[in-house]
XYZ file of C-alpha atoms in Angstrom:
487
model
C 32.478 -15.901 1.505
C 29.138 -17.751 2.789
C 26.194 -16.331 1.483
C 23.604 -13.886 3.309
C 21.452 -15.916 4.762
C 17.507 -14.776 4.166
C 15.875 -12.233 5.306
C 13.493 -12.191 3.157
C 10.866 -14.077 3.074
C 8.409 -14.876 -0.493
C 5.019 -16.199 -0.195
C 3.715 -16.392 -3.675
C 6.911 -17.365 -5.490
C 5.816 -19.557 -8.378
C 3.479 -17.141 -9.504
C 2.681 -13.989 -11.643
C 3.431 -10.332 -8.800
C 5.537 -13.728 -6.399
C 7.342 -14.917 -10.231
C 8.652 -11.107 -11.284
C 9.616 -10.124 -7.053
C 12.032 -12.476 -6.444
C 13.755 -11.511 -10.248
C 13.582 -7.741 -8.235
C 14.801 -8.420 -5.521
C 17.455 -10.458 -5.901
C 18.445 -7.913 -9.065
C 19.228 -5.574 -6.004
C 21.308 -8.133 -4.830
C 18.493 -9.425 -1.872
C 18.524 -12.585 -0.528
C 15.577 -13.872 -0.462
C 13.832 -17.518 0.849
C 11.013 -18.543 -1.096
C 7.429 -20.967 0.261
C 6.133 -22.908 -1.931
C 4.742 -25.886 -2.119
C 6.785 -27.527 -4.679
C 10.267 -25.638 -4.034
C 11.289 -27.495 -7.719
C 9.247 -25.301 -9.838
C 11.728 -22.576 -8.540
C 14.452 -24.373 -9.883
C 16.777 -22.447 -12.328
C 15.499 -19.274 -10.935
C 17.680 -18.664 -7.896
C 20.245 -16.528 -7.152
C 22.479 -15.633 -4.731
C 22.288 -16.498 -1.004
C 18.374 -17.220 -2.226
C 16.716 -20.570 -1.205
C 13.703 -22.307 -1.577
C 11.926 -24.460 1.048
C 8.699 -27.096 0.983
C 5.543 -25.329 2.734
C 1.652 -24.392 2.521
C -0.004 -22.133 4.016
C -2.977 -23.860 5.806
C -0.379 -26.336 7.474
C 0.827 -23.860 10.245
C 3.337 -26.824 11.513
C 5.062 -26.421 8.224
C 6.215 -22.223 7.794
C 8.389 -22.409 11.605
C 11.760 -22.804 10.037
C 10.853 -21.297 7.068
C 9.869 -17.859 8.595
C 12.945 -18.865 11.663
C 14.856 -15.603 10.892
C 13.418 -13.271 8.891
C 12.263 -9.332 9.343
C 9.982 -8.968 6.245
C 7.648 -11.382 4.428
C 5.476 -10.747 1.472
C 2.594 -12.006 1.464
C 1.145 -12.179 -2.108
C -1.345 -15.696 -2.307
C -5.066 -16.151 -2.474
C -7.225 -18.643 -3.521
C -8.550 -17.700 -6.133
C -8.941 -20.583 -8.649
C -9.206 -23.049 -5.776
C -12.477 -25.413 -6.215
C -13.584 -25.532 -2.584
C -14.216 -21.985 -0.504
C -11.761 -19.907 -1.419
C -12.679 -17.402 1.629
C -12.510 -19.295 3.864
C -8.957 -21.288 2.926
C -7.736 -17.416 2.756
C -8.897 -16.968 5.574
C -6.907 -19.913 7.178
C -3.532 -19.222 4.928
C -4.003 -15.753 6.371
C -4.562 -16.740 10.048
C -1.636 -19.334 9.738
C 0.837 -17.217 8.983
C -0.008 -14.793 10.846
C 0.260 -17.214 13.653
C 4.202 -18.202 13.029
C 5.867 -14.311 11.602
C 4.018 -13.601 15.104
C 6.060 -16.325 16.903
C 8.996 -16.376 14.627
C 9.112 -12.798 15.424
C 9.118 -11.391 12.657
C 9.287 -6.933 11.982
C 6.763 -6.228 9.124
C 4.651 -7.693 6.449
C 4.147 -6.890 3.163
C 0.275 -8.308 1.818
C -1.385 -6.895 -1.967
C -4.977 -6.125 -1.920
C -7.787 -5.643 -3.139
C -9.031 -2.071 -4.072
C -12.874 -1.235 -3.016
C -15.116 -0.186 -0.516
C -18.873 -0.601 1.153
C -20.945 -3.320 2.522
C -21.103 -4.977 -1.197
C -18.092 -5.743 -1.597
C -17.763 -8.764 -3.705
C -17.011 -12.002 -2.435
C -13.818 -12.233 -3.945
C -12.230 -8.184 -2.784
C -13.902 -9.711 0.434
C -12.174 -11.788 1.117
C -8.807 -10.248 -0.362
C -10.399 -7.295 2.433
C -10.118 -9.847 5.499
C -7.192 -10.778 4.580
C -5.406 -7.736 5.074
C -7.703 -8.297 8.611
C -6.413 -10.525 10.296
C -2.235 -10.534 8.996
C -2.827 -7.229 10.951
C -4.673 -9.576 14.339
C -0.910 -9.884 15.532
C 1.365 -7.380 16.994
C 3.916 -7.652 13.358
C 3.343 -4.517 11.147
C 1.737 -5.602 8.519
C 1.812 -2.920 5.348
C -1.149 -3.686 2.958
C -1.251 -2.144 -0.609
C -4.751 -2.246 -2.336
C -4.183 -2.195 -6.107
C -7.338 -2.095 -8.914
C -6.583 -4.183 -12.183
C -2.603 -4.722 -13.315
C -1.663 -3.898 -16.237
C 0.930 -5.734 -17.396
C 1.835 -8.952 -20.014
C 0.638 -11.837 -18.443
C -1.504 -10.560 -15.601
C -4.718 -12.228 -15.414
C -7.227 -9.131 -16.490
C -4.547 -8.127 -18.876
C -5.202 -11.364 -20.611
C -8.395 -11.256 -20.325
C -8.833 -8.015 -22.362
C -6.186 -8.795 -25.571
C -8.219 -11.658 -26.216
C -11.367 -10.638 -25.826
C -10.204 -7.346 -27.872
C -7.871 -9.920 -30.342
C -10.780 -11.995 -31.291
C -14.036 -10.531 -30.779
C -14.671 -7.891 -33.807
C -17.648 -7.145 -32.211
C -18.370 -6.919 -29.133
C -21.459 -7.827 -25.969
C -20.905 -6.020 -23.730
C -22.445 -6.273 -19.695
C -23.275 -4.150 -17.433
C -19.779 -4.060 -15.656
C -17.396 -2.966 -18.607
C -18.199 -0.103 -17.794
C -17.544 0.170 -13.985
C -14.881 2.321 -12.987
C -11.505 1.026 -12.020
C -7.656 1.884 -11.672
C -5.414 0.409 -13.733
C -1.340 -0.109 -12.473
C 1.057 -1.465 -14.284
C 2.760 -4.517 -12.824
C 6.243 -2.472 -13.101
C 4.795 0.324 -10.421
C 3.477 -2.560 -8.321
C 6.480 -4.318 -7.742
C 8.298 -0.527 -7.530
C 5.350 0.113 -4.472
C 6.703 -4.029 -3.647
C 9.944 -3.489 -3.352
C 10.059 0.162 -1.866
C 7.674 -0.639 1.361
C 10.166 -3.244 2.405
C 13.592 -0.764 2.945
C 10.542 2.574 4.267
C 10.022 4.108 7.576
C 6.730 3.544 8.581
C 4.212 3.626 12.595
C 2.379 0.599 12.639
C 0.665 -0.353 10.274
C -0.749 1.198 7.124
C -3.087 0.005 3.966
C -1.898 2.513 1.083
C -4.042 2.636 -2.191
C -2.035 2.244 -5.460
C -3.023 3.070 -8.919
C -2.432 4.429 -11.891
C -2.849 8.713 -12.042
C -6.617 8.238 -13.592
C -9.770 5.758 -13.255
C -10.722 4.051 -15.837
C -13.076 0.973 -16.836
C -12.334 -2.403 -18.438
C -14.311 -0.675 -21.835
C -11.550 2.457 -21.855
C -9.054 -0.482 -21.075
C -10.001 -2.017 -24.711
C -10.980 1.122 -26.310
C -6.397 2.029 -25.871
C -5.613 -1.570 -26.394
C -7.413 -2.365 -29.505
C -5.873 1.423 -30.456
C -2.705 0.470 -29.991
C -2.925 -2.925 -31.755
C -4.407 -0.311 -35.114
C -7.387 -2.686 -35.150
C -11.335 -1.747 -34.879
C -13.497 -2.886 -32.575
C -17.638 -2.531 -31.960
C -18.483 -2.885 -28.683
C -22.263 -3.737 -28.166
C -23.458 -2.448 -24.152
C -26.095 -4.646 -22.779
C -27.694 -3.639 -19.872
C -27.681 -7.244 -17.554
C -25.148 -10.190 -19.000
C -24.961 -12.356 -15.207
C -21.081 -13.277 -13.948
C -22.349 -16.974 -14.672
C -23.119 -16.341 -17.729
C -20.261 -14.066 -18.511
C -17.977 -16.210 -16.806
C -19.118 -18.955 -19.764
C -18.542 -16.922 -22.126
C -15.273 -15.908 -21.770
C -14.064 -18.768 -20.947
C -15.386 -19.664 -24.677
C -13.135 -17.176 -25.715
C -9.850 -15.658 -22.964
C -7.896 -18.216 -21.221
C -10.237 -18.477 -17.745
C -11.909 -20.981 -17.142
C -15.688 -20.411 -16.264
C -14.292 -20.614 -11.814
C -11.970 -17.697 -11.992
C -13.979 -15.452 -14.659
C -16.869 -15.885 -12.249
C -15.364 -14.619 -9.540
C -13.253 -12.124 -11.412
C -16.357 -11.310 -12.973
C -18.026 -10.451 -9.841
C -15.846 -8.768 -8.619
C -15.931 -6.403 -11.454
C -19.387 -4.802 -10.594
C -17.586 -2.581 -7.499
C -15.307 0.852 -7.946
C -12.242 0.373 -7.370
C -10.615 2.803 -7.600
C -8.363 5.223 -5.005
C -9.404 7.151 -3.376
C -6.949 7.871 -0.533
C -3.937 9.253 -2.624
C -1.190 9.298 0.513
C 1.130 6.384 -1.506
C 1.369 9.352 -3.625
C 2.394 11.480 -1.091
C 5.115 8.514 1.354
C 6.557 6.524 -1.716
C 8.784 7.941 -4.916
C 6.514 5.622 -7.412
C 4.833 7.945 -10.116
C 2.848 5.042 -11.480
C 2.445 5.030 -15.172
C -0.890 6.202 -17.413
C -2.431 4.058 -19.078
C -1.330 4.340 -22.295
C 2.211 4.561 -21.054
C 1.110 0.817 -19.103
C -0.396 -1.041 -22.173
C 2.531 0.469 -24.616
C 4.799 -1.526 -21.490
C 3.373 -4.427 -21.114
C 2.548 -5.175 -26.302
C 6.371 -4.243 -25.928
C 6.808 -7.162 -23.149
C 4.976 -9.534 -25.245
C 6.769 -8.425 -28.698
C 9.595 -11.106 -27.848
C 9.022 -13.005 -25.722
C 6.261 -14.819 -23.249
C 5.884 -12.849 -20.677
C 8.364 -13.507 -17.722
C 5.359 -15.503 -15.420
C 2.132 -15.754 -15.983
C -1.597 -15.906 -14.185
C -1.703 -19.556 -15.068
C 1.405 -22.247 -16.459
C -0.277 -24.193 -18.804
C 3.385 -25.656 -19.917
C 4.516 -26.572 -16.988
C 2.001 -28.610 -16.238
C 2.944 -31.134 -18.469
C 5.175 -33.765 -18.086
C 8.891 -32.594 -20.051
C 8.756 -35.225 -22.569
C 4.795 -35.250 -23.601
C 3.958 -33.220 -26.934
C 1.152 -31.009 -27.787
C -0.268 -29.074 -28.994
C -2.548 -26.093 -29.983
C -2.848 -25.074 -26.046
C -3.820 -21.289 -24.812
C -0.303 -20.455 -23.708
C -1.752 -16.919 -22.493
C -3.908 -15.219 -25.596
C -1.657 -17.424 -27.859
C -1.573 -20.923 -28.812
C 1.485 -23.329 -28.046
C 2.165 -26.773 -29.686
C 6.029 -27.634 -27.577
C 7.981 -30.818 -27.997
C 10.876 -32.240 -26.403
C 13.858 -34.749 -27.310
C 16.369 -36.055 -25.846
C 19.734 -37.016 -28.488
C 22.833 -38.013 -27.207
C 25.269 -36.046 -27.807
C 27.172 -32.681 -26.066
C 24.812 -28.848 -25.402
C 27.183 -27.058 -28.344
C 26.830 -30.489 -30.585
C 23.158 -30.001 -30.678
C 22.379 -26.684 -31.367
C 25.304 -26.475 -34.182
C 23.170 -28.064 -35.126
C 20.082 -26.583 -35.100
C 21.345 -23.851 -36.632
C 22.700 -25.375 -40.248
C 18.550 -25.455 -39.944
C 16.572 -24.017 -43.667
C 18.810 -22.737 -46.124
C 20.145 -25.752 -48.113
C 19.985 -27.555 -45.362
C 15.777 -27.655 -45.345
C 13.055 -28.238 -42.668
C 14.105 -31.640 -41.594
C 10.723 -32.887 -43.577
C 8.245 -32.425 -45.659
C 10.317 -30.173 -47.594
C 7.774 -29.959 -50.139
C 5.531 -28.106 -47.397
C 7.677 -25.533 -46.601
C 8.270 -24.247 -50.086
C 3.876 -24.536 -51.271
C 3.796 -22.042 -48.271
C 6.711 -20.432 -49.877
C 4.668 -19.455 -53.089
C 1.574 -19.518 -50.730
C 3.486 -16.719 -49.155
C 4.820 -14.239 -52.292
C 1.538 -15.397 -53.782
C 0.444 -12.734 -51.317
C 3.394 -10.635 -51.232
C 5.436 -12.217 -48.393
C 9.874 -13.468 -48.687
C 8.856 -17.101 -49.911
C 11.100 -19.133 -49.424
C 13.678 -17.213 -51.764
C 16.333 -15.656 -48.446
C 18.165 -18.183 -47.534
C 20.363 -17.296 -45.183
C 23.166 -15.939 -45.078
C 25.594 -18.300 -43.543
C 25.403 -22.155 -44.210
C 26.782 -22.581 -40.538
C 25.849 -20.255 -38.228
C 23.419 -17.659 -37.743
C 23.748 -14.354 -35.876
C 20.525 -11.794 -34.905
C 18.676 -9.746 -37.544
C 20.472 -12.577 -40.126
C 16.710 -13.521 -41.978
C 17.179 -17.614 -42.715
C 14.135 -18.035 -45.828
C 10.629 -16.190 -44.179
C 11.455 -15.926 -40.563
C 14.295 -13.449 -39.435
C 16.575 -14.556 -36.169
C 15.785 -12.782 -32.693
C 17.792 -14.627 -30.730
C 20.481 -16.405 -30.937
C 22.846 -17.420 -27.248
C 24.396 -20.569 -27.920
C 24.827 -22.930 -25.077
C 28.229 -22.445 -23.438
C 29.415 -24.279 -19.939
C 26.717 -25.987 -20.408
C 24.647 -23.032 -20.493
C 21.751 -23.523 -22.147
C 21.407 -22.296 -25.737
C 17.928 -21.198 -26.993
C 17.485 -20.346 -31.082
C 14.759 -18.209 -31.662
C 13.344 -17.167 -35.057
C 10.453 -14.894 -35.775
C 7.176 -15.272 -39.109
C 7.921 -12.720 -41.586
C 5.285 -14.419 -43.487
C 1.881 -13.539 -43.624
C 0.024 -14.402 -41.285
C -3.328 -13.069 -39.577
C -0.893 -12.801 -36.288
C 2.272 -13.280 -35.205
C 4.738 -16.343 -34.852
C 6.964 -18.261 -33.425
C 9.562 -20.718 -33.974
C 12.360 -21.784 -30.489
C 14.306 -23.774 -29.597
C 16.013 -24.492 -26.302
C 19.204 -26.772 -26.050
C 20.160 -28.174 -21.947
C 22.288 -30.809 -21.285
C 19.927 -33.624 -19.964
C 21.712 -35.930 -17.308
C 23.822 -39.197 -19.082
C 25.715 -36.847 -20.772
C 22.456 -36.494 -22.833
C 20.882 -32.951 -24.270
C 17.235 -31.762 -23.765
C 16.252 -30.205 -26.687
C 12.891 -28.010 -26.506
C 11.054 -27.422 -29.876
C 8.385 -24.807 -28.983
C 5.840 -23.550 -32.540
C 3.868 -20.187 -30.868
C 1.333 -18.380 -32.491
C -0.053 -15.241 -31.228
C -3.403 -15.408 -33.612
C -5.365 -11.371 -34.240
C -9.427 -12.419 -34.630
C -11.184 -14.678 -35.552
C -9.596 -15.165 -38.988
C -5.811 -16.271 -37.343
C -8.274 -18.621 -34.393
C -9.554 -20.724 -37.864
C -5.550 -20.201 -39.749
C -4.444 -22.552 -36.477
C -7.053 -24.670 -35.992
C -7.621 -25.373 -39.346
C -3.302 -25.913 -40.017
C -3.036 -28.199 -36.888
C -2.949 -30.966 -38.742
C -0.861 -30.135 -41.041
C 1.060 -28.704 -38.401
C 1.547 -31.454 -36.296
C 2.889 -33.452 -39.540
C 6.033 -30.688 -40.109
C 6.793 -29.764 -36.268
C 6.270 -33.582 -35.553
C 8.684 -34.966 -37.826
C 11.666 -31.831 -37.707
C 12.470 -33.016 -33.856
C 12.311 -36.582 -35.333
C 14.252 -35.372 -37.438
C 16.295 -32.841 -35.672
C 17.395 -35.521 -33.201
C 18.404 -38.106 -36.126
C 20.638 -35.856 -37.331
C 22.347 -34.895 -33.740
C 22.742 -38.962 -33.633
C 24.041 -39.333 -36.339
C 27.289 -36.547 -36.271
C 27.511 -37.269 -32.727
């Protein structure tokens, strides 16, 4: 049987919202056509009849083939991170898309915009609403969903809040921290987007979506701190310009100043739901703030977020080691190596790590770290391992705990993830990914991940970075030698 031809087009499939919506649609059995400037970034993420096509919304000629045969198109792109005039880029992209959709006979465009009203909207919010107006300029039906702060692991706003609260025991809070918004969980945003495809509507529609109650950024910070068990002091100040705020955010959060300035500028406007028609027209019943934060933290506890606003790792070459890289609020040391052995044999060597086998180099440093851990009440290195060759989820492994083990079978990737149980000012993981490479080789990615809590966590990571660089660099080289020797 042949796969169904995609009737849904998704723009922004490599972005935060688009990436998660792609998974959601495919889980429903939808065949999705993804429009991306770099379709290769979607490799391994497309299922069933889904496909990726190359296109650029600023190049009208690249949209014709992408929209051929499409009934519903999701418009989930914006240019806030661009170096030029993002308003002009957004306007031009929307014009190109609206005209191409009309020419292709698209039935419906679903667009995610931003809440806010009045004549003094920030450039960002004004542009988001202008895009909706441009998309409605043709006879293609447009369903526009307007949202405020999206709460979810990896979202721009949540990562900013997370970094501020985790790292700063005392916070100077400018006026924008007290402006009201209406946060909504990422799961609820996705539910609205999916349901908007299937619902029957007459003409163009604008729906305002949000959680049950308004809340300021400051109140979200307080809720986050409460759920993380942190005590934080907030000192309000009457004014702090977007420029100064963006520089401050760039120092302590994953935001760089250009995006931070545009984001902070938009925070001076209230973004609350004033029309509750969405609750009457849709079946979605949004989570409250407590539930949204709780779910975001739960997702962060066991894995890197499914998609993130900034793909810090994929922008670098596979073979380039990098340490101290900020990925959301987490710090990452990741290194790759290719070995001349099949994935199954490579994984067998990795699975035997720890215990009597040791940690492949610098054993005295590992023992010293275990001794220090024991002195402060941690498990130290005394637990060893249950079995010398294989591990299973939940096994103790020296001062680690096996959180995930997926052995490579039939050319499928394998994963071994360990969660640190030693005493730390934060949380840490050590992960090994194994996947087939070209010419019969196997690629191994070794990634150390640290989620610091407060300034002590940052001091710990950067203070020990030279030692970590030595240990992790020697470890992956020794693992490669052991695998090649065994092969």
